[in-house]
Amino acid sequence: MKNKLGKIFLAIIIIMVIGCGVKIFTNREMIGTEIDSYSNVPVYYNGKIYTETYGENYGEDGYYYGYEWQCVEYVKRFYHQIKDHKMPDVYGNAKEFFDDSVPQGELNKSRDLVQYRNGESVKPEVDDLIVFTNSKYGHVAIVTEVKSNYIEVIQQNVYGKTREQYELVLEDGQYYVGTIQKPAGWLRKG
């Protein structure tokens, strides 16, 4: 009886290990596959580990987009392909896209985009590049929709969530995006 239970237990463990291996292998096979798109710019799957990278990605003209399938790579590829925009500073983590020293509505010279702060008088617009600075590397996304009470963004390298909505509140002439997770602000091509 004891030997039979041991064999059953061993069989269950083997099945679980094989199952996990198949699941991991399947997820790795998906990396780099298109999982969404906006304005015909694909969002690619980066896997469950957000710090993983799979090489560097460049435009046809040699412009550096960033590490494959990180959030920065997507927003730079989007702005290059849709807005014909090249950022002067091609490097940096997502949180470095927002420069605290740049006054409201002025040019962020590193990105060659006009910068707006969350909680000021200018609300986000469709195609703005929104910047979150409240984590180790930060996060960037593209605004796809603006309604009276929320915005929607598309993003790469957020496991299982290419689209996300954030509350938009107008209070005393100031626009506030987000409740728990709040962006520092947004950038716009002038």
Tab-separated table of C-alpha atoms in Angstrom:
chain	number	residue	atom	x	y	z
A	1	MET	CA	0.000	0.000	0.000
A	2	LYS	CA	2.773	2.401	1.001
A	3	ASN	CA	4.722	1.580	-2.192
A	4	LYS	CA	1.600	2.129	-4.335
A	5	LEU	CA	0.991	5.573	-2.778
A	6	GLY	CA	4.626	6.463	-3.390
A	7	LYS	CA	4.314	5.547	-7.075
A	8	ILE	CA	1.094	7.551	-7.426
A	9	PHE	CA	2.733	10.533	-5.731
A	10	LEU	CA	5.774	10.227	-8.008
A	11	ALA	CA	3.525	9.995	-11.095
A	12	ILE	CA	1.665	13.144	-10.035
A	13	ILE	CA	4.948	15.011	-9.530
A	14	ILE	CA	6.227	13.902	-12.958
A	15	ILE	CA	2.987	14.980	-14.656
A	16	MET	CA	3.152	18.367	-12.912
A	17	VAL	CA	6.785	18.915	-13.930
A	18	ILE	CA	6.063	17.949	-17.537
A	19	GLY	CA	2.963	20.163	-17.527
A	20	CYS	CA	4.928	23.133	-16.213
A	21	GLY	CA	7.673	22.501	-18.750
A	22	VAL	CA	5.148	22.442	-21.588
A	23	LYS	CA	3.535	25.634	-20.265
A	24	ILE	CA	6.891	27.434	-20.004
A	25	PHE	CA	7.955	26.189	-23.437
A	26	THR	CA	4.626	27.284	-24.925
A	27	ASN	CA	4.916	30.764	-23.384
A	28	ARG	CA	8.482	31.140	-24.665
A	29	GLU	CA	7.311	30.170	-28.147
A	30	MET	CA	4.816	33.060	-28.020
A	31	ILE	CA	7.479	35.693	-27.284
A	32	GLY	CA	7.658	38.166	-30.138
A	33	THR	CA	4.210	37.300	-31.502
A	34	GLU	CA	1.711	40.073	-32.194
A	35	ILE	CA	-0.974	40.249	-29.495
A	36	ASP	CA	-2.589	43.631	-30.263
A	37	SER	CA	-2.077	46.688	-32.442
A	38	TYR	CA	-2.997	50.349	-32.660
A	39	SER	CA	-2.794	52.377	-35.893
A	40	ASN	CA	-1.255	49.276	-37.503
A	41	VAL	CA	1.684	49.278	-35.059
A	42	PRO	CA	1.798	45.812	-33.458
A	43	VAL	CA	2.224	45.101	-29.753
A	44	TYR	CA	4.426	42.041	-29.214
A	45	TYR	CA	4.306	39.517	-26.384
A	46	ASN	CA	7.250	39.751	-23.973
A	47	GLY	CA	6.424	36.894	-21.604
A	48	LYS	CA	5.733	36.890	-17.891
A	49	ILE	CA	9.055	38.346	-16.744
A	50	TYR	CA	8.951	42.061	-17.543
A	51	THR	CA	12.720	42.512	-17.238
A	52	GLU	CA	13.480	39.967	-19.995
A	53	THR	CA	14.758	41.306	-23.299
A	54	TYR	CA	15.297	39.522	-26.595
A	55	GLY	CA	17.786	41.678	-28.451
A	56	GLU	CA	17.617	45.181	-29.841
A	57	ASN	CA	15.147	46.488	-32.410
A	58	TYR	CA	15.872	49.119	-35.061
A	59	GLY	CA	13.800	50.837	-37.726
A	60	GLU	CA	14.560	50.299	-41.408
A	61	ASP	CA	16.550	53.552	-41.350
A	62	GLY	CA	18.681	52.384	-38.399
A	63	TYR	CA	16.802	54.372	-35.725
A	64	TYR	CA	17.086	52.564	-32.382
A	65	TYR	CA	13.707	51.564	-30.903
A	66	GLY	CA	15.008	49.773	-27.820
A	67	TYR	CA	15.100	46.282	-26.369
A	68	GLU	CA	12.657	43.866	-27.952
A	69	TRP	CA	9.477	43.799	-26.560
A	70	GLN	CA	9.829	46.335	-23.763
A	71	CYS	CA	7.384	49.230	-23.300
A	72	VAL	CA	9.967	51.796	-24.468
A	73	GLU	CA	10.493	49.872	-27.713
A	74	TYR	CA	6.767	50.082	-28.508
A	75	VAL	CA	6.290	53.815	-27.895
A	76	LYS	CA	9.434	54.729	-29.834
A	77	ARG	CA	8.438	52.445	-32.716
A	78	PHE	CA	4.914	53.945	-32.659
A	79	TYR	CA	6.163	57.551	-32.724
A	80	HIS	CA	8.694	56.760	-35.453
A	81	GLN	CA	6.254	54.907	-37.704
A	82	ILE	CA	3.113	57.012	-37.130
A	83	LYS	CA	4.492	60.468	-36.314
A	84	ASP	CA	7.794	60.243	-38.242
A	85	HIS	CA	9.473	61.227	-34.978
A	86	LYS	CA	12.980	60.408	-33.781
A	87	MET	CA	13.907	61.163	-30.197
A	88	PRO	CA	17.301	62.886	-29.810
A	89	ASP	CA	18.081	60.731	-26.747
A	90	VAL	CA	17.460	57.171	-27.919
A	91	TYR	CA	18.430	55.491	-24.630
A	92	GLY	CA	16.983	55.279	-21.138
A	93	ASN	CA	14.391	53.552	-19.028
A	94	ALA	CA	10.736	54.500	-19.280
A	95	LYS	CA	10.814	56.745	-16.200
A	96	GLU	CA	13.536	58.854	-17.858
A	97	PHE	CA	11.098	59.952	-20.575
A	98	PHE	CA	9.605	62.489	-18.132
A	99	ASP	CA	11.926	65.320	-17.074
A	100	ASP	CA	10.810	66.998	-13.827
A	101	SER	CA	12.867	70.100	-14.656
A	102	VAL	CA	10.835	70.853	-17.809
A	103	PRO	CA	8.073	73.427	-17.130
A	104	GLN	CA	4.455	72.626	-18.030
A	105	GLY	CA	3.837	72.822	-21.786
A	106	GLU	CA	7.520	73.240	-22.670
A	107	LEU	CA	9.760	71.141	-24.893
A	108	ASN	CA	11.401	68.082	-23.361
A	109	LYS	CA	14.622	68.317	-25.389
A	110	SER	CA	15.712	64.726	-24.727
A	111	ARG	CA	12.544	63.454	-26.395
A	112	ASP	CA	11.789	66.460	-28.663
A	113	LEU	CA	8.204	66.354	-27.412
A	114	VAL	CA	6.097	68.865	-25.476
A	115	GLN	CA	5.679	67.755	-21.870
A	116	TYR	CA	2.562	68.081	-19.707
A	117	ARG	CA	2.196	67.272	-16.011
A	118	ASN	CA	-0.572	65.229	-14.452
A	119	GLY	CA	-2.752	67.530	-12.322
A	120	GLU	CA	-2.334	70.600	-14.537
A	121	SER	CA	-4.582	72.396	-17.066
A	122	VAL	CA	-3.949	70.235	-20.178
A	123	LYS	CA	-5.657	66.877	-20.541
A	124	PRO	CA	-4.158	63.958	-22.449
A	125	GLU	CA	-4.958	63.544	-26.147
A	126	VAL	CA	-5.077	60.493	-28.380
A	127	ASP	CA	-1.535	59.423	-29.389
A	128	ASP	CA	0.107	61.119	-26.396
A	129	LEU	CA	2.941	59.178	-24.804
A	130	ILE	CA	2.054	58.718	-21.120
A	131	VAL	CA	4.844	58.235	-18.559
A	132	PHE	CA	4.713	56.457	-15.203
A	133	THR	CA	7.721	57.075	-12.953
A	134	ASN	CA	6.630	55.318	-9.750
A	135	SER	CA	8.582	52.068	-10.169
A	136	LYS	CA	12.219	51.054	-10.600
A	137	TYR	CA	12.231	51.399	-14.408
A	138	GLY	CA	8.964	53.262	-14.941
A	139	HIS	CA	6.476	52.522	-17.705
A	140	VAL	CA	5.335	54.212	-20.914
A	141	ALA	CA	2.239	53.699	-23.056
A	142	ILE	CA	0.289	55.370	-25.868
A	143	VAL	CA	-3.097	57.017	-25.255
A	144	THR	CA	-5.666	55.449	-27.602
A	145	GLU	CA	-8.892	56.973	-26.318
A	146	VAL	CA	-9.919	60.006	-24.242
A	147	LYS	CA	-13.428	60.246	-22.781
A	148	SER	CA	-14.875	62.632	-20.208
A	149	ASN	CA	-14.110	60.297	-17.294
A	150	TYR	CA	-11.284	57.998	-18.444
A	151	ILE	CA	-8.433	57.461	-20.851
A	152	GLU	CA	-7.391	54.193	-22.461
A	153	VAL	CA	-3.795	53.277	-23.258
A	154	ILE	CA	-2.102	50.559	-25.273
A	155	GLN	CA	1.116	49.146	-23.876
A	156	GLN	CA	3.720	46.497	-24.396
A	157	ASN	CA	5.397	44.359	-21.721
A	158	VAL	CA	2.507	44.252	-19.255
A	159	TYR	CA	1.628	40.584	-18.916
A	160	GLY	CA	-1.909	39.906	-20.109
A	161	LYS	CA	-3.002	43.548	-20.383
A	162	THR	CA	-2.219	45.384	-23.596
A	163	ARG	CA	-5.046	47.873	-22.978
A	164	GLU	CA	-5.822	49.607	-19.725
A	165	GLN	CA	-8.150	52.391	-18.629
A	166	TYR	CA	-7.326	55.110	-16.116
A	167	GLU	CA	-9.791	57.438	-14.481
A	168	LEU	CA	-9.735	61.038	-15.756
A	169	VAL	CA	-10.999	63.741	-13.393
A	170	LEU	CA	-11.379	67.472	-14.065
A	171	GLU	CA	-11.241	69.449	-10.829
A	172	ASP	CA	-10.886	73.245	-10.651
A	173	GLY	CA	-9.515	73.368	-14.210
A	174	GLN	CA	-6.905	70.682	-13.529
A	175	TYR	CA	-6.846	67.231	-15.166
A	176	TYR	CA	-5.918	64.243	-13.035
A	177	VAL	CA	-5.234	60.805	-14.530
A	178	GLY	CA	-5.261	57.674	-12.390
A	179	THR	CA	-6.216	56.862	-8.848
A	180	ILE	CA	-3.830	54.260	-7.448
A	181	GLN	CA	-1.347	54.231	-10.328
A	182	LYS	CA	-0.807	57.808	-11.506
A	183	PRO	CA	1.393	58.912	-14.398
A	184	ALA	CA	3.830	61.782	-13.932
A	185	GLY	CA	2.487	63.229	-17.171
A	186	TRP	CA	2.368	62.877	-20.946
A	187	LEU	CA	4.399	63.924	-23.957
A	188	ARG	CA	3.060	65.176	-27.290
A	189	LYS	CA	4.491	65.965	-30.679
A	190	GLY	CA	4.260	69.753	-31.071
